[in-house]
mmCIF file of C-alpha atoms in Angstrom:
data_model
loop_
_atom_site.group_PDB
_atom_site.id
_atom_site.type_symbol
_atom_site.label_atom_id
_atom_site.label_comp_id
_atom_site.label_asym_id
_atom_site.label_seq_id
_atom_site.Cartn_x
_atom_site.Cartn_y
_atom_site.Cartn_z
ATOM 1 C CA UNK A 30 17.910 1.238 38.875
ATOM 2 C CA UNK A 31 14.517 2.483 37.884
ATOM 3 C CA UNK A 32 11.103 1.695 38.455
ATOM 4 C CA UNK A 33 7.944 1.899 36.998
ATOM 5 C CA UNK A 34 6.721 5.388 38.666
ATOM 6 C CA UNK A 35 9.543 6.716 37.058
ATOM 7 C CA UNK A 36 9.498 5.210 33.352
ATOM 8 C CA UNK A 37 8.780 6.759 30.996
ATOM 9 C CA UNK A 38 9.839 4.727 27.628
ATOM 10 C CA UNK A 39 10.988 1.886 26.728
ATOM 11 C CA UNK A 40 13.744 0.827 24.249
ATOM 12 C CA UNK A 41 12.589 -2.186 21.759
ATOM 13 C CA UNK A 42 14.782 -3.996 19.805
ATOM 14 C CA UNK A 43 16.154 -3.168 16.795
ATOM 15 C CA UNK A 44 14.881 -4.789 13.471
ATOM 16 C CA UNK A 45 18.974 -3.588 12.170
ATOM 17 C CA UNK A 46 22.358 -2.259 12.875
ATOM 18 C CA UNK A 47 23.456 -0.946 9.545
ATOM 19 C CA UNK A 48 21.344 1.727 8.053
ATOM 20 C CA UNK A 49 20.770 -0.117 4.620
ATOM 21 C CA UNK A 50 19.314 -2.923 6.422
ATOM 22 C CA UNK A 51 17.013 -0.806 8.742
ATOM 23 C CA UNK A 52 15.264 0.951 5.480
ATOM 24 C CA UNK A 53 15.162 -2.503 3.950
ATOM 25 C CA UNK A 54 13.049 -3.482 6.655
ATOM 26 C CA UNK A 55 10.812 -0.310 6.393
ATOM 27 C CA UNK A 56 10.302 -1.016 2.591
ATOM 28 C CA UNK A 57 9.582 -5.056 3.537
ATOM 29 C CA UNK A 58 7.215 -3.952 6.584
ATOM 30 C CA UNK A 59 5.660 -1.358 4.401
ATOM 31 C CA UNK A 60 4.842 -4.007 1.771
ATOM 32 C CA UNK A 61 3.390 -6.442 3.874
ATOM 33 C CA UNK A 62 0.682 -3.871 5.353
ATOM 34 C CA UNK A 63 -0.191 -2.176 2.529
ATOM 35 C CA UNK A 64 -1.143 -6.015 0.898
ATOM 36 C CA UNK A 65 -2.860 -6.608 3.990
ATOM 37 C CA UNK A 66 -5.018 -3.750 3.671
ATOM 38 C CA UNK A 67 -5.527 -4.173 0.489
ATOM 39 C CA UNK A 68 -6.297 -7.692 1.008
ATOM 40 C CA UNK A 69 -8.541 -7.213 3.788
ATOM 41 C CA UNK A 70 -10.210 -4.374 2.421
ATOM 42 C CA UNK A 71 -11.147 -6.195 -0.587
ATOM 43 C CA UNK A 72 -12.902 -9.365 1.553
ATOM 44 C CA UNK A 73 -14.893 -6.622 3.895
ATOM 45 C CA UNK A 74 -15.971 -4.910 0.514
ATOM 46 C CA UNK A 75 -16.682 -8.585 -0.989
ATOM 47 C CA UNK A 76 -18.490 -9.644 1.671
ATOM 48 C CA UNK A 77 -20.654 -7.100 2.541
ATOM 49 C CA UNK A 78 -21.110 -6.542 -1.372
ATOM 50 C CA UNK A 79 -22.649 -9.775 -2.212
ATOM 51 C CA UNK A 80 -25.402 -11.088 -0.623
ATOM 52 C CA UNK A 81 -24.287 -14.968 -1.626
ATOM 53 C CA UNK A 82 -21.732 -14.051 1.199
ATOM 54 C CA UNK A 83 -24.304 -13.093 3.730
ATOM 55 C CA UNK A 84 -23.685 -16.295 5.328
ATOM 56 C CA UNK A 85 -22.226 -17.724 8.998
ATOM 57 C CA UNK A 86 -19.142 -18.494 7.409
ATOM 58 C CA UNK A 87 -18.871 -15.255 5.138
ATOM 59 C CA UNK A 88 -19.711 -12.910 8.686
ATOM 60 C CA UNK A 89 -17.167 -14.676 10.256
ATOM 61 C CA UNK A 90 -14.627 -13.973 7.625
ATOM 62 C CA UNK A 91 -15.856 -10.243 7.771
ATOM 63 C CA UNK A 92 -14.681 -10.096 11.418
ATOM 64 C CA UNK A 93 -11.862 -12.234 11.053
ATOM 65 C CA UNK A 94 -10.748 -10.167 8.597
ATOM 66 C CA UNK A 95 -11.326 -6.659 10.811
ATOM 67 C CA UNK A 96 -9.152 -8.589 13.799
ATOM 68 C CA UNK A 97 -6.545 -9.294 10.941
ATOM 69 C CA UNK A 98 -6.454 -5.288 10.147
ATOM 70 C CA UNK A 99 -5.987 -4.287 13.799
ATOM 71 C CA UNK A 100 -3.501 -7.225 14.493
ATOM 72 C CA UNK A 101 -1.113 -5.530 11.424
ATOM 73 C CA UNK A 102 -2.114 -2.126 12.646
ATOM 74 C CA UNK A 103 -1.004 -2.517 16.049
ATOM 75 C CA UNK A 104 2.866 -3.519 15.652
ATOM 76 C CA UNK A 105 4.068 -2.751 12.128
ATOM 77 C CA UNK A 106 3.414 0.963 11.954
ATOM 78 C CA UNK A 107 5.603 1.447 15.186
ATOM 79 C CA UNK A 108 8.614 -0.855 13.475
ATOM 80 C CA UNK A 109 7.987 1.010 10.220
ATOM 81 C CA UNK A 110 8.669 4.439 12.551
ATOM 82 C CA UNK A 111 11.573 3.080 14.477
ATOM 83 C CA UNK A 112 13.356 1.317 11.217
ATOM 84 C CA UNK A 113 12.808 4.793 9.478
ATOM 85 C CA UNK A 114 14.184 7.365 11.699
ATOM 86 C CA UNK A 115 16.664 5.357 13.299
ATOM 87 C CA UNK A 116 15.052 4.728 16.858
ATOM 88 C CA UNK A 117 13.967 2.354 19.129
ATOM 89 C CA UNK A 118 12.361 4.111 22.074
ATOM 90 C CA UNK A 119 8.483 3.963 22.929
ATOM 91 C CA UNK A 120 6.496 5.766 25.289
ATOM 92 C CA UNK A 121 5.393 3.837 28.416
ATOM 93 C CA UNK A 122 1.586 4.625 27.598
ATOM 94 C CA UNK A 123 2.180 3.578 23.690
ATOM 95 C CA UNK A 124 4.057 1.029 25.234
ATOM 96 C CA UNK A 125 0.856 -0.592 27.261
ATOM 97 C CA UNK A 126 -1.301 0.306 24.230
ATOM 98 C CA UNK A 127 0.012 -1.327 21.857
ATOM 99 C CA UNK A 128 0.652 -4.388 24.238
ATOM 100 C CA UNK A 129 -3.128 -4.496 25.156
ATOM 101 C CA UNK A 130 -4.204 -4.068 21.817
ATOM 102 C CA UNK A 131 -2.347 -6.699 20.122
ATOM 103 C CA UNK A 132 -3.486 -9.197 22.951
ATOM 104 C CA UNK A 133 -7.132 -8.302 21.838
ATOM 105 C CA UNK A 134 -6.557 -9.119 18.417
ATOM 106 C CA UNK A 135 -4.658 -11.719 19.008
ATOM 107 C CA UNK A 136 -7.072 -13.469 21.141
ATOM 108 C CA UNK A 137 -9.573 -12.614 19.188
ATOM 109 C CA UNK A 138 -8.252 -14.160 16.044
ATOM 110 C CA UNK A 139 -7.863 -16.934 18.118
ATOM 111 C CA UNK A 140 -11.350 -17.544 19.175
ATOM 112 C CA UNK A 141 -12.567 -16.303 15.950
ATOM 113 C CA UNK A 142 -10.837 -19.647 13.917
ATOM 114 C CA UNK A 143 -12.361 -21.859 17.003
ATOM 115 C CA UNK A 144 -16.201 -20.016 16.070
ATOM 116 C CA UNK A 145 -15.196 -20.933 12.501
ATOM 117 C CA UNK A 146 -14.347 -24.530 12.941
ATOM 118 C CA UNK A 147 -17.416 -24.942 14.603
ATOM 119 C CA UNK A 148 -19.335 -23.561 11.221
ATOM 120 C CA UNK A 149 -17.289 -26.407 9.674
ATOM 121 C CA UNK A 150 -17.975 -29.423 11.690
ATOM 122 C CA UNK A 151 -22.175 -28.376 12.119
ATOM 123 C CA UNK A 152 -21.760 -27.961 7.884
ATOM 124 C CA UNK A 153 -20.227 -31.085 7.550
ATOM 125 C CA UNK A 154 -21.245 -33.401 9.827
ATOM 126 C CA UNK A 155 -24.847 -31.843 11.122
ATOM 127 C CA UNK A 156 -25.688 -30.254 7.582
ATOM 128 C CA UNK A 157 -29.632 -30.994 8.656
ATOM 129 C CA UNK A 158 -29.379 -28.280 11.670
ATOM 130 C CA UNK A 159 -27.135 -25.679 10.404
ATOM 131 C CA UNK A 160 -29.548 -23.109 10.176
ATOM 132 C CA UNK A 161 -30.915 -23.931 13.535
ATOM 133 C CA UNK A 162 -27.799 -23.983 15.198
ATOM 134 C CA UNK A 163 -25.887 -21.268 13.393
ATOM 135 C CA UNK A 164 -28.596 -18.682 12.805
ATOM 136 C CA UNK A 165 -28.154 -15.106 12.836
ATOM 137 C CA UNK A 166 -28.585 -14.532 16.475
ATOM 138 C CA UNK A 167 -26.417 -17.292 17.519
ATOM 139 C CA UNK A 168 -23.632 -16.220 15.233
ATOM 140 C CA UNK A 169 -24.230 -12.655 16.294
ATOM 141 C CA UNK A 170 -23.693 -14.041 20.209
ATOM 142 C CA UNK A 171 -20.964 -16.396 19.071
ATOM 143 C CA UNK A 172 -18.647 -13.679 17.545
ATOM 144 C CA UNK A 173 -19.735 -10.962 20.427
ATOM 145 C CA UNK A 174 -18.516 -13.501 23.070
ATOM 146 C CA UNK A 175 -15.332 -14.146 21.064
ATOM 147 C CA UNK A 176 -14.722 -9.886 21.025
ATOM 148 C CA UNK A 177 -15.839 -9.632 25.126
ATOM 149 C CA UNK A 178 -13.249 -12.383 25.730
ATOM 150 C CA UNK A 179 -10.830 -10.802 23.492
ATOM 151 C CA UNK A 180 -10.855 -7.530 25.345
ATOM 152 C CA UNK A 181 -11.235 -9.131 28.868
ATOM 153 C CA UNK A 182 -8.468 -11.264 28.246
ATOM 154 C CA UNK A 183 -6.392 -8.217 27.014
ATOM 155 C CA UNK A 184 -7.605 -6.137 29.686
ATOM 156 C CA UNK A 185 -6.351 -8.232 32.687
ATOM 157 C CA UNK A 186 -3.022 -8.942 31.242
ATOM 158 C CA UNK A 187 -2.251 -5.276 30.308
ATOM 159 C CA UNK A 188 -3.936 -4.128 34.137
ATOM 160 C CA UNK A 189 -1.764 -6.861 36.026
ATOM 161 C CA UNK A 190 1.776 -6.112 33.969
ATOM 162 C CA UNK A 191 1.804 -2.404 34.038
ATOM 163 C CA UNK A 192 1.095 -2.898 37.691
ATOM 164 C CA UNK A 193 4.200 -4.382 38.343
ATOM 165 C CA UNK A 194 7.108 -2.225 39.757
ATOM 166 C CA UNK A 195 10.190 -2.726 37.176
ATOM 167 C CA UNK A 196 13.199 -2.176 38.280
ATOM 168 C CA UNK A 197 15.678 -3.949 35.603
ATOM 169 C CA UNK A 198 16.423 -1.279 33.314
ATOM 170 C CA UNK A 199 14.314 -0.146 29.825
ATOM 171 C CA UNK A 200 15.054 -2.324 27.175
ATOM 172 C CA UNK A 201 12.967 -5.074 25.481
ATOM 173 C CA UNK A 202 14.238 -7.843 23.628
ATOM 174 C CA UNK A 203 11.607 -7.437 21.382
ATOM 175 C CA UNK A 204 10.514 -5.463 18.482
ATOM 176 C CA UNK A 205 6.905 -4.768 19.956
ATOM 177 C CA UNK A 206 5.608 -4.743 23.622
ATOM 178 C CA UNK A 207 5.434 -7.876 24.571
ATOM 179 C CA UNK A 208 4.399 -9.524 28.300
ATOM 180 C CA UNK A 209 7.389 -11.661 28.776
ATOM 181 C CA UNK A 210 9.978 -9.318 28.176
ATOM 182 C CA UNK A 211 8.176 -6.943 30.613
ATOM 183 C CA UNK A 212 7.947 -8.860 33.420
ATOM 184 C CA UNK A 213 12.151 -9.783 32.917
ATOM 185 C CA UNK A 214 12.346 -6.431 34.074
ATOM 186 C CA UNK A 215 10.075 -6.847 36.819
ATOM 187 C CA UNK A 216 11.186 -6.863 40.528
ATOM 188 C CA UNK A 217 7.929 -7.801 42.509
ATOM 189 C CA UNK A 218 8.022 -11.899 43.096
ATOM 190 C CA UNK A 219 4.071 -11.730 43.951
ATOM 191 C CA UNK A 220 3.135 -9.368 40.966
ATOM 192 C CA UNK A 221 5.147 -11.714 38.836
ATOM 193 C CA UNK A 222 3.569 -14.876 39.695
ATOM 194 C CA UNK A 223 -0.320 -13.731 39.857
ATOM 195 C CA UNK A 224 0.950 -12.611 35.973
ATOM 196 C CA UNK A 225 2.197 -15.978 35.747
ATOM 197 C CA UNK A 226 -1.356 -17.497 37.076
ATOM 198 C CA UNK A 227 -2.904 -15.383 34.609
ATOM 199 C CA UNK A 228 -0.907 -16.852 31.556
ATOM 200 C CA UNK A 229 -1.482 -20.262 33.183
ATOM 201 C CA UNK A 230 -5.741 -19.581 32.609
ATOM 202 C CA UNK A 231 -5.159 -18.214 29.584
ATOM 203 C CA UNK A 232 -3.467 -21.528 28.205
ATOM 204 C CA UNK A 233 -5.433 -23.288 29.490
ATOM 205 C CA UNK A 234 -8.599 -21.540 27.624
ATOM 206 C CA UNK A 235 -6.409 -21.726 24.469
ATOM 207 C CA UNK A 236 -5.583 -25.313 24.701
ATOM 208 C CA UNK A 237 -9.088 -25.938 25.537
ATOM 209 C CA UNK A 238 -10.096 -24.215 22.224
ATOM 210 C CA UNK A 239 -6.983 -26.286 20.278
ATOM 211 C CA UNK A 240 -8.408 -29.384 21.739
ATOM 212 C CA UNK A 241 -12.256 -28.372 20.062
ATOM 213 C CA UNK A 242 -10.453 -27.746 17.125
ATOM 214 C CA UNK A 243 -8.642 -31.195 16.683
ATOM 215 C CA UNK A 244 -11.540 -32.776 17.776
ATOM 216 C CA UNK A 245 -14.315 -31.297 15.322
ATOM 217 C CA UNK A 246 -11.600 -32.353 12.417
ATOM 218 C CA UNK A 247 -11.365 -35.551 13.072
ATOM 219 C CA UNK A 248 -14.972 -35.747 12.810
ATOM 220 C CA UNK A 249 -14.992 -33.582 10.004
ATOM 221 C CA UNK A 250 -12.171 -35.453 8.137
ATOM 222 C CA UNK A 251 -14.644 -39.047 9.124
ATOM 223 C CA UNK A 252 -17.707 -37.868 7.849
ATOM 224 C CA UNK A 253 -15.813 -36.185 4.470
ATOM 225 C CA UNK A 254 -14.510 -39.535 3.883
ATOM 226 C CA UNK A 255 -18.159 -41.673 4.408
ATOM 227 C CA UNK A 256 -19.293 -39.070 1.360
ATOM 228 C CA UNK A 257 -19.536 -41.475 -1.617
ATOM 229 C CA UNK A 258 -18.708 -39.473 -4.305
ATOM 230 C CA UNK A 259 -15.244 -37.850 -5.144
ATOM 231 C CA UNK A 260 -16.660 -34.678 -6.298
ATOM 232 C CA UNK A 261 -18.492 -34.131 -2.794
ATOM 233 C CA UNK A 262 -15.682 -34.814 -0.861
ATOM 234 C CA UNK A 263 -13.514 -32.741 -2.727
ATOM 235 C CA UNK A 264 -15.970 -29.510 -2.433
ATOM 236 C CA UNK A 265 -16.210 -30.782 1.322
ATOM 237 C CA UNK A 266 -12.270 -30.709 2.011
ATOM 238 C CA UNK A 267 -12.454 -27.154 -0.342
ATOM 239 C CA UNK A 268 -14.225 -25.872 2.253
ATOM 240 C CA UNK A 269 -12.154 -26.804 5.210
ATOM 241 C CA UNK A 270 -8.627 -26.443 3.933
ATOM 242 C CA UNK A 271 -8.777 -22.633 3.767
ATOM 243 C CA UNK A 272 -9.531 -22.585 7.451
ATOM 244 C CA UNK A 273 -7.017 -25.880 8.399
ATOM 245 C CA UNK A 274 -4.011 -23.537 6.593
ATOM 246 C CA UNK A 275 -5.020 -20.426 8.541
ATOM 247 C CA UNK A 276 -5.309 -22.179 11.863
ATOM 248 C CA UNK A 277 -1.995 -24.359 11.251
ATOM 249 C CA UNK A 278 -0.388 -21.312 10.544
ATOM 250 C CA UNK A 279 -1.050 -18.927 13.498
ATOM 251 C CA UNK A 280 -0.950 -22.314 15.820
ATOM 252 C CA UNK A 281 2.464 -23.313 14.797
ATOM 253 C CA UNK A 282 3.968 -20.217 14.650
ATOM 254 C CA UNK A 283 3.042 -19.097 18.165
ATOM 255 C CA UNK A 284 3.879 -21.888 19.414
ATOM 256 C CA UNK A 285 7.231 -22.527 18.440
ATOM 257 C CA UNK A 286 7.669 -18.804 19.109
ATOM 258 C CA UNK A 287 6.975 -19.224 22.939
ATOM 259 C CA UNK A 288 7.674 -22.764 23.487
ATOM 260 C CA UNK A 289 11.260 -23.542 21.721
ATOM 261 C CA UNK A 290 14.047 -24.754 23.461
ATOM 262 C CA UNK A 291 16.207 -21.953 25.165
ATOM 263 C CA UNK A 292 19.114 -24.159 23.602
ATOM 264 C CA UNK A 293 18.271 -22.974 19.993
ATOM 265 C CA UNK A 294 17.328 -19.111 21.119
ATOM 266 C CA UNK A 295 18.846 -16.517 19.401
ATOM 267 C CA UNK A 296 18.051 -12.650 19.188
ATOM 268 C CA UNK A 297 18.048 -12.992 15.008
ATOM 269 C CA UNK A 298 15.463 -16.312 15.851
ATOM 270 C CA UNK A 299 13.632 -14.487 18.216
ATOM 271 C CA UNK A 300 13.128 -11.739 15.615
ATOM 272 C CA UNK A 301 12.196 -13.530 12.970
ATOM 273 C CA UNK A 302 9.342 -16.145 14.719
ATOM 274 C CA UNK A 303 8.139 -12.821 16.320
ATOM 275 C CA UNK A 304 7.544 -11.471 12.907
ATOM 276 C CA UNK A 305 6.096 -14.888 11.756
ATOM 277 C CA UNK A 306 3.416 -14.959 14.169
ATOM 278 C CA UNK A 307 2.840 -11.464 14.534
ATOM 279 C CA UNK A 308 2.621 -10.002 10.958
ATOM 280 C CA UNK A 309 2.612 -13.509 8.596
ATOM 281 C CA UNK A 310 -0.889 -14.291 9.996
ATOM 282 C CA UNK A 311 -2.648 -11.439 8.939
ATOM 283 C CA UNK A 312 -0.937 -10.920 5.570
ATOM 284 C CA UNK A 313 -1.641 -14.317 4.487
ATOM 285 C CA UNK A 314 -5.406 -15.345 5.884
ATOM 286 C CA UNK A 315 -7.083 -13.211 3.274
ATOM 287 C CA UNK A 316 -4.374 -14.656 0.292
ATOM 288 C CA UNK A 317 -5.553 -18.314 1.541
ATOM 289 C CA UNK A 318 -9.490 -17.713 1.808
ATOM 290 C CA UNK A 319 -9.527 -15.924 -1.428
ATOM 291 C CA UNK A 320 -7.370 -18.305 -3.552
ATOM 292 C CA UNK A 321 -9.678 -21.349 -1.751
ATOM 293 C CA UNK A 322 -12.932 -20.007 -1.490
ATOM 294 C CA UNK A 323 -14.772 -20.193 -4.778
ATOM 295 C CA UNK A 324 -17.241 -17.833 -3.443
ATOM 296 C CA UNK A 325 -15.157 -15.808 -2.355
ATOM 297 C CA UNK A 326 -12.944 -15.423 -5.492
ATOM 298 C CA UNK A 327 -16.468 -14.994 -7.757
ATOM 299 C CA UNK A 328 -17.633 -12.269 -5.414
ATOM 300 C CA UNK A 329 -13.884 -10.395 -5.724
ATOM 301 C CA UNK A 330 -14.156 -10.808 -9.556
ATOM 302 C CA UNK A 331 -17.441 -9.875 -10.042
ATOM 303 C CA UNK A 332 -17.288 -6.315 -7.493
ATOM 304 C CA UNK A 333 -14.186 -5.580 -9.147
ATOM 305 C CA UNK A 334 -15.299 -5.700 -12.720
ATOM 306 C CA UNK A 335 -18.499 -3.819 -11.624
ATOM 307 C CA UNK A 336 -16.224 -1.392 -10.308
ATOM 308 C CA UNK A 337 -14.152 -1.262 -13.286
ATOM 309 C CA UNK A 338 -17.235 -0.809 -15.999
ATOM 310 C CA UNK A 339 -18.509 1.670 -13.771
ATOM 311 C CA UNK A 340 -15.083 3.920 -14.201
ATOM 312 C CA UNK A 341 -14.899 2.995 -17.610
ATOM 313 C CA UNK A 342 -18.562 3.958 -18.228
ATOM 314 C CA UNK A 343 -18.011 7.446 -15.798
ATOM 315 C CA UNK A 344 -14.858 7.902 -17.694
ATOM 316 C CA UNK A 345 -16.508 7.714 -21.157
ATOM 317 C CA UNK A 346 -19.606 9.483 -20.086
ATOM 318 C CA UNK A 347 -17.599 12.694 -19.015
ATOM 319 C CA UNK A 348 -15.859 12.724 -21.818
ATOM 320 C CA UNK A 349 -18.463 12.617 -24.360
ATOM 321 C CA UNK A 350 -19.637 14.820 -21.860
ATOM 322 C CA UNK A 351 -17.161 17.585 -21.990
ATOM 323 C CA UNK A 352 -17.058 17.618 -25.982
ATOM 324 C CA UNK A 353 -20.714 18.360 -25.942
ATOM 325 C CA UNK A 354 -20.371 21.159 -23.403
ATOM 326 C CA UNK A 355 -18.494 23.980 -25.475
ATOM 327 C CA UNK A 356 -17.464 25.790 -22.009
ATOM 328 C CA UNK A 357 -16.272 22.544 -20.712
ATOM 329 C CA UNK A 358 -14.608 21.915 -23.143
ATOM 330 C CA UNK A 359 -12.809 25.575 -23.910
ATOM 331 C CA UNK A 360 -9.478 25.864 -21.675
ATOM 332 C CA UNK A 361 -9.946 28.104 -18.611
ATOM 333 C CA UNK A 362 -7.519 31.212 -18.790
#
């Protein structure tokens, strides 16, 4: 028996058994963040490169694209670790770090794509008052209140579970800190359930959010349809798909995730929908907006052959520049 004064790690699931298999994951996990940094670099640098981005929508994808960085940030460098040097132990402090922080993200995210189908619906369906209603300082406010609630949200859950005395061993059946496996190891009924009342408002907030979201489509999807031409309605659904695919994504996966039957729960399931919400998301928002967004992909092209002329042009320069100089051009001995 231990409890929580006492902890002082915890032991997280392995990604492997065999050793092959555990630097196969290192390799796959090491792959997937470096293309989301990459990815999400690129959009940050796009974005506040080109002022045809300086839009709602485009400072929306800027911080979208920051919450994607931290979300990838927060759980795959740990796995990478463990998977490398053949452990599975965390410290109790990392342990509540990394839990809070990938809460914040999450959440985040989360009210981040709400923010964004907002931009969406007041484009599409009040096109006459989209300045007025999405102005600087209103998105400014908008994606301020989405970080606050983020972090309060994190906050409270990450307070209230590392409160609770534990007293069911170490070991998490998960390869990140994750709330529900914590509080299986939790032996306080009344800490438990005010966690559990916690969970219950945040779903609650989140299905309020997925119920704005269903609802602006549907207007969305009405008023794209009323457009008489073909051409408007396609650049209209253009528009909207990027953000339907990155929303349907991170919905579905975290869903199924947390609400599947117990019947069909297994440990290799378990791993892999953890993995699908946790590290899919952020790989693959910045692969959708830039293959859909024809601003976006024009702004990507045009920085990076800017950037590429200007190292061509440095390049030439210092070499025409280094044939001129004789003593820069005379080998140093």
């Amino acid at each position: 028996m231990s409890n929580s004064s006492s902890l002082t790690q915890f032991l997280l699931l392995a990604l492997a058994d065999r050793r092959e298999l555990q630097l196969l994951h290192f390799w796959l996990f090491l792959a997937i963040s470096l293309a989301a940094l990459l990815a999400n670099g690129l959009i940050l640098s796009a974005v506040a490169w080109d002022h045809h981005l300086h839009t709602p929508m485009g400072f929306f994808l800027l911080n979208l694209s920051l919450t994607d960085l931290g979300c990838i940030c927060t759980t795959v460098p740990k796995a990478m670790h463990n998977s490398l040097w053949d452990t599975t132990t965390i410290s109790y402090t990392g342990c509540a770090a990394q839990l809070f922080f990938f809460y914040f993200f999450l959440s985040e995210e989360y009210f981040l794509l709400t923010i964004m189908c907002y931009d969406r619906y007041v484009a599409i369906c009040k096109p006459l008052h989209y300045g007025t209603l999405l102005g600087s300082r209103a998105c400014a406010h908008m994606a301020a209140a989405a970080w606050a609630t983020g972090f309060l949200i994190a906050l409270l859950h990450t307070a209230n579970t590392f409160s609770l005395p534990l007293c069911q061993g170490n070991a998490l059946g998960q390869f990140f800190c994750e709330i529900p496996h914590i509080l299986k190891l939790s032996c306080s009924h009344s800490g438990y359930l005010r966690e559990l009342g916690l969970i219950g408002v945040t779903v609650c907030l989140v299905f309020g959010c997925f119920i704005f979201i269903v609802f602006s489509y549907v207007q969305i999807f009405r008023a794209v349809l009323r457009i008489p031409s073909q051409q408007g309605r396609h650049k209209a659904f253009s528009t909207c798909l990027p953000h339907l695919a990155v929303v349907s994504i991170f919905v579905s996966t975290g869903a199924f995730a947390h609400l599947k039957p117990p019947s069909i729960s297994s440990p290799s399931l378990d791993l892999a929908l953890s993995v699908l919400y946790s590290v899919l998301p952020p790989a693959l928002n910045p692969l959708i907006y830039s293959l859909k967004n024809q601003e976006l992909k024009d702004a990507l092209r045009k920085m990076m052959t800017g950037c590429f002329s200007r190292a061509i042009t440095c390049l030439f320069s210092s070499a025409q520049h280094s044939l001129c100089n004789p003593l820069l051009a005379q080998p140093a001995f």
